[in-house]
């Protein structure tokens, strides 16, 4: 049977003359021939293996390459590579100016500058106005009661027209303008006396003086008053205010400057 297989193989291996019109058929038959040859050779090898180890057949014809398989899974992460070489720093072209930023914080105060040149004289302003408020009175004869305003009745200030002083009401000054006022007094007395300058019922300042016989005491104060504040000079107990020829007692006050 081995001889028969060899004859078949030889017959299939002989060249075949094919017409051009049967070219495709010849290609197909050649492929069939190759497959049959491979099968016969395999049978020969199996038979030889069973009967005789010393005989080996011819190598078979290489098969047709198979189709590509599907991609495999990702491999394990490799080790870290060596550092690369330093790149060359190349300066680029100058860009366009950017938008203006917000104002910065104020800087430190600088040194004073040089004095500038004197400016031109300004225009003449309107005529200003001033405020007048004052009084100056002396006491007539008569006793003064404790904790009551001393009555200063006689004004002894000569004033111009339109600049009359403010009249006292029973020894009390009533402010007609808001501002700062100055008050002062000179009082003649015997032995001793204590006096208070009051705004309404509030004692602002108090003064006391004593002597073996007659004395002249004085005091003063600056007050900030509102409109209709009432300022008076009042004695305490055990006083004897004198008012006679050569021993006058006076009370004076005036506006220093008004306030708004």
PDB file of C-alpha atoms in Angstrom:
ATOM      1  CA  UNK A   1       0.000   0.000   0.000  1.00  0.00           C
ATOM      2  CA  UNK A   2       2.922   2.271   0.581  1.00  0.00           C
ATOM      3  CA  UNK A   3       3.932   1.813  -3.064  1.00  0.00           C
ATOM      4  CA  UNK A   4       0.454   2.779  -4.221  1.00  0.00           C
ATOM      5  CA  UNK A   5       0.530   6.001  -2.258  1.00  0.00           C
ATOM      6  CA  UNK A   6       3.845   6.910  -3.800  1.00  0.00           C
ATOM      7  CA  UNK A   7       2.439   6.349  -7.306  1.00  0.00           C
ATOM      8  CA  UNK A   8      -0.498   8.596  -6.580  1.00  0.00           C
ATOM      9  CA  UNK A   9       1.812  11.282  -5.289  1.00  0.00           C
ATOM     10  CA  UNK A  10       3.969  11.041  -8.398  1.00  0.00           C
ATOM     11  CA  UNK A  11       0.975  11.287 -10.678  1.00  0.00           C
ATOM     12  CA  UNK A  12      -0.352  14.400  -8.879  1.00  0.00           C
ATOM     13  CA  UNK A  13       3.070  16.020  -9.022  1.00  0.00           C
ATOM     14  CA  UNK A  14       3.298  15.885 -12.822  1.00  0.00           C
ATOM     15  CA  UNK A  15       2.804  19.272 -14.585  1.00  0.00           C
ATOM     16  CA  UNK A  16      -0.591  19.982 -16.163  1.00  0.00           C
ATOM     17  CA  UNK A  17      -1.131  21.966 -19.362  1.00  0.00           C
ATOM     18  CA  UNK A  18      -3.964  24.380 -18.864  1.00  0.00           C
ATOM     19  CA  UNK A  19      -5.703  26.436 -21.385  1.00  0.00           C
ATOM     20  CA  UNK A  20      -5.980  30.183 -20.645  1.00  0.00           C
ATOM     21  CA  UNK A  21      -9.698  29.828 -20.527  1.00  0.00           C
ATOM     22  CA  UNK A  22      -9.414  27.278 -17.762  1.00  0.00           C
ATOM     23  CA  UNK A  23      -6.930  29.281 -15.683  1.00  0.00           C
ATOM     24  CA  UNK A  24      -9.198  29.636 -12.690  1.00  0.00           C
ATOM     25  CA  UNK A  25     -10.043  25.939 -12.780  1.00  0.00           C
ATOM     26  CA  UNK A  26      -6.351  25.110 -12.861  1.00  0.00           C
ATOM     27  CA  UNK A  27      -5.692  27.267  -9.787  1.00  0.00           C
ATOM     28  CA  UNK A  28      -8.444  25.480  -7.918  1.00  0.00           C
ATOM     29  CA  UNK A  29      -7.154  22.044  -8.927  1.00  0.00           C
ATOM     30  CA  UNK A  30      -3.661  22.966  -7.866  1.00  0.00           C
ATOM     31  CA  UNK A  31      -4.885  23.887  -4.407  1.00  0.00           C
ATOM     32  CA  UNK A  32      -6.811  20.599  -4.211  1.00  0.00           C
ATOM     33  CA  UNK A  33      -3.650  18.828  -5.277  1.00  0.00           C
ATOM     34  CA  UNK A  34      -1.693  20.451  -2.504  1.00  0.00           C
ATOM     35  CA  UNK A  35      -4.273  19.484   0.112  1.00  0.00           C
ATOM     36  CA  UNK A  36      -4.443  15.866  -1.101  1.00  0.00           C
ATOM     37  CA  UNK A  37      -0.670  15.637  -1.166  1.00  0.00           C
ATOM     38  CA  UNK A  38      -0.492  16.798   2.431  1.00  0.00           C
ATOM     39  CA  UNK A  39      -3.124  14.228   3.457  1.00  0.00           C
ATOM     40  CA  UNK A  40      -1.320  11.392   1.666  1.00  0.00           C
ATOM     41  CA  UNK A  41       1.995  12.350   3.186  1.00  0.00           C
ATOM     42  CA  UNK A  42       0.425  12.376   6.622  1.00  0.00           C
ATOM     43  CA  UNK A  43      -0.930   8.865   6.025  1.00  0.00           C
ATOM     44  CA  UNK A  44       2.496   7.710   4.862  1.00  0.00           C
ATOM     45  CA  UNK A  45       4.139   9.157   7.972  1.00  0.00           C
ATOM     46  CA  UNK A  46       1.648   7.406  10.255  1.00  0.00           C
ATOM     47  CA  UNK A  47       2.162   4.104   8.448  1.00  0.00           C
ATOM     48  CA  UNK A  48       5.911   4.454   8.588  1.00  0.00           C
ATOM     49  CA  UNK A  49       5.780   5.234  12.260  1.00  0.00           C
ATOM     50  CA  UNK A  50       3.854   2.028  12.917  1.00  0.00           C
ATOM     51  CA  UNK A  51       6.080  -0.217  10.776  1.00  0.00           C
ATOM     52  CA  UNK A  52       9.571   1.286  10.562  1.00  0.00           C
ATOM     53  CA  UNK A  53      11.248   4.017  12.586  1.00  0.00           C
ATOM     54  CA  UNK A  54      14.110   4.361  10.114  1.00  0.00           C
ATOM     55  CA  UNK A  55      11.949   5.813   7.230  1.00  0.00           C
ATOM     56  CA  UNK A  56      10.826   9.440   7.228  1.00  0.00           C
ATOM     57  CA  UNK A  57       8.672  11.105   4.577  1.00  0.00           C
ATOM     58  CA  UNK A  58       9.252  14.442   2.809  1.00  0.00           C
ATOM     59  CA  UNK A  59       8.471  17.710   4.524  1.00  0.00           C
ATOM     60  CA  UNK A  60       4.978  18.920   3.934  1.00  0.00           C
ATOM     61  CA  UNK A  61       3.978  22.050   2.004  1.00  0.00           C
ATOM     62  CA  UNK A  62       3.713  25.207   4.206  1.00  0.00           C
ATOM     63  CA  UNK A  63       0.151  26.007   5.139  1.00  0.00           C
ATOM     64  CA  UNK A  64      -1.779  29.177   4.401  1.00  0.00           C
ATOM     65  CA  UNK A  65      -1.091  31.941   7.008  1.00  0.00           C
ATOM     66  CA  UNK A  66      -3.889  32.278   9.518  1.00  0.00           C
ATOM     67  CA  UNK A  67      -5.855  35.434  10.341  1.00  0.00           C
ATOM     68  CA  UNK A  68      -4.472  37.944  12.854  1.00  0.00           C
ATOM     69  CA  UNK A  69      -5.556  37.331  16.423  1.00  0.00           C
ATOM     70  CA  UNK A  70      -7.248  39.922  18.714  1.00  0.00           C
ATOM     71  CA  UNK A  71      -5.004  42.408  20.591  1.00  0.00           C
ATOM     72  CA  UNK A  72      -3.633  41.099  23.870  1.00  0.00           C
ATOM     73  CA  UNK A  73      -4.060  42.721  27.314  1.00  0.00           C
ATOM     74  CA  UNK A  74      -1.902  45.637  28.432  1.00  0.00           C
ATOM     75  CA  UNK A  75       1.377  44.587  29.950  1.00  0.00           C
ATOM     76  CA  UNK A  76       2.731  45.598  33.376  1.00  0.00           C
ATOM     77  CA  UNK A  77       3.924  49.155  33.951  1.00  0.00           C
ATOM     78  CA  UNK A  78       7.561  49.515  33.067  1.00  0.00           C
ATOM     79  CA  UNK A  79      10.286  51.035  35.185  1.00  0.00           C
ATOM     80  CA  UNK A  80      10.862  54.792  35.268  1.00  0.00           C
ATOM     81  CA  UNK A  81      13.153  55.936  32.503  1.00  0.00           C
ATOM     82  CA  UNK A  82      16.278  58.016  32.824  1.00  0.00           C
ATOM     83  CA  UNK A  83      15.920  61.822  32.887  1.00  0.00           C
ATOM     84  CA  UNK A  84      16.011  63.401  29.496  1.00  0.00           C
ATOM     85  CA  UNK A  85      18.473  66.017  28.407  1.00  0.00           C
ATOM     86  CA  UNK A  86      17.809  69.647  29.312  1.00  0.00           C
ATOM     87  CA  UNK A  87      16.041  71.490  26.579  1.00  0.00           C
ATOM     88  CA  UNK A  88      17.349  74.769  25.255  1.00  0.00           C
ATOM     89  CA  UNK A  89      15.452  77.819  26.577  1.00  0.00           C
ATOM     90  CA  UNK A  90      14.677  80.039  23.675  1.00  0.00           C
ATOM     91  CA  UNK A  91      13.325  83.523  24.238  1.00  0.00           C
ATOM     92  CA  UNK A  92      10.187  84.162  22.258  1.00  0.00           C
ATOM     93  CA  UNK A  93       9.133  87.304  20.497  1.00  0.00           C
ATOM     94  CA  UNK A  94       7.878  90.281  22.495  1.00  0.00           C
ATOM     95  CA  UNK A  95       4.112  90.141  22.973  1.00  0.00           C
ATOM     96  CA  UNK A  96       1.523  92.864  22.723  1.00  0.00           C
ATOM     97  CA  UNK A  97       1.078  95.169  25.795  1.00  0.00           C
ATOM     98  CA  UNK A  98      -1.569  93.870  28.210  1.00  0.00           C
ATOM     99  CA  UNK A  99      -4.537  95.725  29.614  1.00  0.00           C
ATOM    100  CA  UNK A 100      -3.916  98.351  32.270  1.00  0.00           C
ATOM    101  CA  UNK A 101      -4.255  96.947  35.801  1.00  0.00           C
ATOM    102  CA  UNK A 102      -6.233  98.458  38.682  1.00  0.00           C
ATOM    103  CA  UNK A 103      -4.700 101.363  40.667  1.00  0.00           C
ATOM    104  CA  UNK A 104      -2.203 100.312  43.310  1.00  0.00           C
ATOM    105  CA  UNK A 105      -2.266 101.181  46.985  1.00  0.00           C
ATOM    106  CA  UNK A 106      -1.231 104.740  47.981  1.00  0.00           C
ATOM    107  CA  UNK A 107       2.454 105.070  48.624  1.00  0.00           C
ATOM    108  CA  UNK A 108       4.192 106.592  51.615  1.00  0.00           C
ATOM    109  CA  UNK A 109       3.860 110.310  52.225  1.00  0.00           C
ATOM    110  CA  UNK A 110       6.632 112.168  50.505  1.00  0.00           C
ATOM    111  CA  UNK A 111       8.726 115.053  51.755  1.00  0.00           C
ATOM    112  CA  UNK A 112       7.216 118.559  51.640  1.00  0.00           C
ATOM    113  CA  UNK A 113       7.820 120.280  48.348  1.00  0.00           C
ATOM    114  CA  UNK A 114       9.216 123.724  47.759  1.00  0.00           C
ATOM    115  CA  UNK A 115       6.982 126.679  48.413  1.00  0.00           C
ATOM    116  CA  UNK A 116       5.174 127.784  45.309  1.00  0.00           C
ATOM    117  CA  UNK A 117       4.969 131.232  43.854  1.00  0.00           C
ATOM    118  CA  UNK A 118       2.570 133.711  45.347  1.00  0.00           C
ATOM    119  CA  UNK A 119      -0.768 133.642  43.583  1.00  0.00           C
ATOM    120  CA  UNK A 120      -2.698 136.558  42.226  1.00  0.00           C
ATOM    121  CA  UNK A 121      -4.858 138.592  44.546  1.00  0.00           C
ATOM    122  CA  UNK A 122      -8.422 137.385  44.638  1.00  0.00           C
ATOM    123  CA  UNK A 123     -11.573 139.342  44.052  1.00  0.00           C
ATOM    124  CA  UNK A 124     -12.945 141.504  46.804  1.00  0.00           C
ATOM    125  CA  UNK A 125     -15.459 139.594  48.864  1.00  0.00           C
ATOM    126  CA  UNK A 126     -18.842 140.675  50.099  1.00  0.00           C
ATOM    127  CA  UNK A 127     -19.118 142.728  53.229  1.00  0.00           C
ATOM    128  CA  UNK A 128     -19.237 140.483  56.251  1.00  0.00           C
ATOM    129  CA  UNK A 129     -21.527 140.646  59.232  1.00  0.00           C
ATOM    130  CA  UNK A 130     -20.727 140.342  62.915  1.00  0.00           C
ATOM    131  CA  UNK A 131     -22.775 139.462  65.920  1.00  0.00           C
ATOM    132  CA  UNK A 132     -22.952 141.654  69.011  1.00  0.00           C
ATOM    133  CA  UNK A 133     -24.226 140.477  72.383  1.00  0.00           C
ATOM    134  CA  UNK A 134     -23.044 142.028  75.668  1.00  0.00           C
ATOM    135  CA  UNK A 135     -24.088 143.628  78.953  1.00  0.00           C
ATOM    136  CA  UNK A 136     -22.451 145.490  81.841  1.00  0.00           C
ATOM    137  CA  UNK A 137     -24.468 146.500  84.902  1.00  0.00           C
ATOM    138  CA  UNK A 138     -23.940 147.722  88.458  1.00  0.00           C
ATOM    139  CA  UNK A 139     -26.043 147.185  91.535  1.00  0.00           C
ATOM    140  CA  UNK A 140     -28.146 149.827  93.235  1.00  0.00           C
ATOM    141  CA  UNK A 141     -28.794 149.996  96.939  1.00  0.00           C
ATOM    142  CA  UNK A 142     -30.678 147.111  98.485  1.00  0.00           C
ATOM    143  CA  UNK A 143     -30.014 143.799 100.184  1.00  0.00           C
ATOM    144  CA  UNK A 144     -29.468 140.565  98.241  1.00  0.00           C
ATOM    145  CA  UNK A 145     -31.154 137.336  99.282  1.00  0.00           C
ATOM    146  CA  UNK A 146     -29.338 134.025  99.460  1.00  0.00           C
ATOM    147  CA  UNK A 147     -29.667 131.709  96.452  1.00  0.00           C
ATOM    148  CA  UNK A 148     -31.419 134.422  94.434  1.00  0.00           C
ATOM    149  CA  UNK A 149     -29.970 136.377  91.479  1.00  0.00           C
ATOM    150  CA  UNK A 150     -28.336 139.647  92.529  1.00  0.00           C
ATOM    151  CA  UNK A 151     -30.247 142.475  90.864  1.00  0.00           C
ATOM    152  CA  UNK A 152     -27.912 144.591  88.734  1.00  0.00           C
ATOM    153  CA  UNK A 153     -30.138 147.442  87.576  1.00  0.00           C
ATOM    154  CA  UNK A 154     -28.045 150.234  86.089  1.00  0.00           C
ATOM    155  CA  UNK A 155     -26.254 149.883  82.748  1.00  0.00           C
ATOM    156  CA  UNK A 156     -23.219 152.141  82.627  1.00  0.00           C
ATOM    157  CA  UNK A 157     -21.954 151.336  79.098  1.00  0.00           C
ATOM    158  CA  UNK A 158     -22.291 153.999  76.407  1.00  0.00           C
ATOM    159  CA  UNK A 159     -23.229 152.270  73.159  1.00  0.00           C
ATOM    160  CA  UNK A 160     -23.583 153.381  69.561  1.00  0.00           C
ATOM    161  CA  UNK A 161     -26.838 153.268  67.647  1.00  0.00           C
ATOM    162  CA  UNK A 162     -27.703 149.679  66.706  1.00  0.00           C
ATOM    163  CA  UNK A 163     -25.212 148.212  69.188  1.00  0.00           C
ATOM    164  CA  UNK A 164     -27.192 148.354  72.401  1.00  0.00           C
ATOM    165  CA  UNK A 165     -26.375 145.832  75.055  1.00  0.00           C
ATOM    166  CA  UNK A 166     -28.665 143.054  76.190  1.00  0.00           C
ATOM    167  CA  UNK A 167     -30.934 144.002  79.078  1.00  0.00           C
ATOM    168  CA  UNK A 168     -30.906 141.890  82.256  1.00  0.00           C
ATOM    169  CA  UNK A 169     -34.227 140.631  83.594  1.00  0.00           C
ATOM    170  CA  UNK A 170     -34.081 140.925  87.403  1.00  0.00           C
ATOM    171  CA  UNK A 171     -30.344 140.358  87.278  1.00  0.00           C
ATOM    172  CA  UNK A 172     -30.546 137.369  84.844  1.00  0.00           C
ATOM    173  CA  UNK A 173     -28.841 137.333  81.407  1.00  0.00           C
ATOM    174  CA  UNK A 174     -30.861 135.424  78.743  1.00  0.00           C
ATOM    175  CA  UNK A 175     -28.790 134.440  75.678  1.00  0.00           C
ATOM    176  CA  UNK A 176     -30.281 135.248  72.292  1.00  0.00           C
ATOM    177  CA  UNK A 177     -27.504 133.621  70.223  1.00  0.00           C
ATOM    178  CA  UNK A 178     -25.743 130.277  70.492  1.00  0.00           C
ATOM    179  CA  UNK A 179     -22.035 130.591  71.173  1.00  0.00           C
ATOM    180  CA  UNK A 180     -19.231 131.083  73.699  1.00  0.00           C
ATOM    181  CA  UNK A 181     -19.625 133.870  76.299  1.00  0.00           C
ATOM    182  CA  UNK A 182     -17.323 135.488  78.848  1.00  0.00           C
ATOM    183  CA  UNK A 183     -18.709 136.542  82.261  1.00  0.00           C
ATOM    184  CA  UNK A 184     -16.994 138.463  85.083  1.00  0.00           C
ATOM    185  CA  UNK A 185     -18.052 140.196  88.317  1.00  0.00           C
ATOM    186  CA  UNK A 186     -16.641 142.531  90.987  1.00  0.00           C
ATOM    187  CA  UNK A 187     -18.574 142.573  94.270  1.00  0.00           C
ATOM    188  CA  UNK A 188     -17.948 144.622  97.432  1.00  0.00           C
ATOM    189  CA  UNK A 189     -18.832 143.015 100.758  1.00  0.00           C
ATOM    190  CA  UNK A 190     -18.150 143.056 104.488  1.00  0.00           C
ATOM    191  CA  UNK A 191     -16.277 140.346 106.433  1.00  0.00           C
ATOM    192  CA  UNK A 192     -16.900 137.452 103.980  1.00  0.00           C
ATOM    193  CA  UNK A 193     -18.969 136.292 101.031  1.00  0.00           C
ATOM    194  CA  UNK A 194     -19.503 133.233  98.744  1.00  0.00           C
ATOM    195  CA  UNK A 195     -20.884 133.628  95.201  1.00  0.00           C
ATOM    196  CA  UNK A 196     -21.994 131.154  92.501  1.00  0.00           C
ATOM    197  CA  UNK A 197     -22.315 131.719  88.747  1.00  0.00           C
ATOM    198  CA  UNK A 198     -25.265 129.608  87.587  1.00  0.00           C
ATOM    199  CA  UNK A 199     -26.811 128.565  84.290  1.00  0.00           C
ATOM    200  CA  UNK A 200     -30.429 128.066  85.214  1.00  0.00           C
ATOM    201  CA  UNK A 201     -30.401 125.970  88.399  1.00  0.00           C
ATOM    202  CA  UNK A 202     -26.933 124.491  87.698  1.00  0.00           C
ATOM    203  CA  UNK A 203     -23.944 125.940  89.535  1.00  0.00           C
ATOM    204  CA  UNK A 204     -21.080 126.389  87.069  1.00  0.00           C
ATOM    205  CA  UNK A 205     -18.416 127.889  89.397  1.00  0.00           C
ATOM    206  CA  UNK A 206     -18.320 129.119  93.007  1.00  0.00           C
ATOM    207  CA  UNK A 207     -16.032 131.669  94.722  1.00  0.00           C
ATOM    208  CA  UNK A 208     -15.528 132.572  98.402  1.00  0.00           C
ATOM    209  CA  UNK A 209     -13.496 135.311 100.138  1.00  0.00           C
ATOM    210  CA  UNK A 210     -13.153 136.636 103.697  1.00  0.00           C
ATOM    211  CA  UNK A 211     -11.726 139.731 105.404  1.00  0.00           C
ATOM    212  CA  UNK A 212     -11.718 141.493 108.771  1.00  0.00           C
ATOM    213  CA  UNK A 213     -13.564 144.470 107.292  1.00  0.00           C
ATOM    214  CA  UNK A 214     -14.562 145.388 103.752  1.00  0.00           C
ATOM    215  CA  UNK A 215     -13.415 143.392 100.729  1.00  0.00           C
ATOM    216  CA  UNK A 216     -13.754 143.360  96.946  1.00  0.00           C
ATOM    217  CA  UNK A 217     -13.984 139.877  95.396  1.00  0.00           C
ATOM    218  CA  UNK A 218     -14.038 139.025  91.709  1.00  0.00           C
ATOM    219  CA  UNK A 219     -14.358 135.998  89.423  1.00  0.00           C
ATOM    220  CA  UNK A 220     -14.821 135.111  85.758  1.00  0.00           C
ATOM    221  CA  UNK A 221     -15.761 132.166  83.530  1.00  0.00           C
ATOM    222  CA  UNK A 222     -16.279 131.252  79.836  1.00  0.00           C
ATOM    223  CA  UNK A 223     -19.495 129.363  79.035  1.00  0.00           C
ATOM    224  CA  UNK A 224     -20.931 127.764  75.921  1.00  0.00           C
ATOM    225  CA  UNK A 225     -24.597 128.725  75.802  1.00  0.00           C
ATOM    226  CA  UNK A 226     -27.603 127.773  73.753  1.00  0.00           C
ATOM    227  CA  UNK A 227     -30.424 130.154  72.918  1.00  0.00           C
ATOM    228  CA  UNK A 228     -32.537 130.999  75.997  1.00  0.00           C
ATOM    229  CA  UNK A 229     -29.935 129.815  78.541  1.00  0.00           C
ATOM    230  CA  UNK A 230     -30.211 131.917  81.778  1.00  0.00           C
ATOM    231  CA  UNK A 231     -27.016 133.036  83.551  1.00  0.00           C
ATOM    232  CA  UNK A 232     -27.011 134.791  86.950  1.00  0.00           C
ATOM    233  CA  UNK A 233     -24.756 135.630  89.938  1.00  0.00           C
ATOM    234  CA  UNK A 234     -26.164 134.369  93.275  1.00  0.00           C
ATOM    235  CA  UNK A 235     -24.832 134.679  96.851  1.00  0.00           C
ATOM    236  CA  UNK A 236     -25.040 131.992  99.538  1.00  0.00           C
ATOM    237  CA  UNK A 237     -26.012 132.435 103.225  1.00  0.00           C
ATOM    238  CA  UNK A 238     -24.309 134.949 105.572  1.00  0.00           C
ATOM    239  CA  UNK A 239     -23.394 137.505 102.949  1.00  0.00           C
ATOM    240  CA  UNK A 240     -23.611 141.260 102.861  1.00  0.00           C
ATOM    241  CA  UNK A 241     -23.216 142.716  99.371  1.00  0.00           C
ATOM    242  CA  UNK A 242     -22.435 146.479  99.518  1.00  0.00           C
ATOM    243  CA  UNK A 243     -23.533 148.991  96.915  1.00  0.00           C
ATOM    244  CA  UNK A 244     -22.914 152.631  97.729  1.00  0.00           C
ATOM    245  CA  UNK A 245     -20.866 155.608  96.666  1.00  0.00           C
ATOM    246  CA  UNK A 246     -17.302 154.452  96.173  1.00  0.00           C
ATOM    247  CA  UNK A 247     -18.167 150.737  96.661  1.00  0.00           C
ATOM    248  CA  UNK A 248     -19.911 149.497  93.510  1.00  0.00           C
ATOM    249  CA  UNK A 249     -20.694 145.898  92.543  1.00  0.00           C
ATOM    250  CA  UNK A 250     -20.758 145.043  88.806  1.00  0.00           C
ATOM    251  CA  UNK A 251     -21.672 142.133  86.528  1.00  0.00           C
ATOM    252  CA  UNK A 252     -20.454 142.023  82.900  1.00  0.00           C
ATOM    253  CA  UNK A 253     -20.711 139.564  80.035  1.00  0.00           C
ATOM    254  CA  UNK A 254     -20.294 139.419  76.245  1.00  0.00           C
ATOM    255  CA  UNK A 255     -20.304 137.014  73.285  1.00  0.00           C
ATOM    256  CA  UNK A 256     -16.842 135.807  72.239  1.00  0.00           C
ATOM    257  CA  UNK A 257     -17.984 134.103  69.006  1.00  0.00           C
ATOM    258  CA  UNK A 258     -21.171 132.437  67.819  1.00  0.00           C
ATOM    259  CA  UNK A 259     -21.498 128.743  66.948  1.00  0.00           C
ATOM    260  CA  UNK A 260     -23.802 127.138  64.403  1.00  0.00           C
TER     261      UNK A 260
END
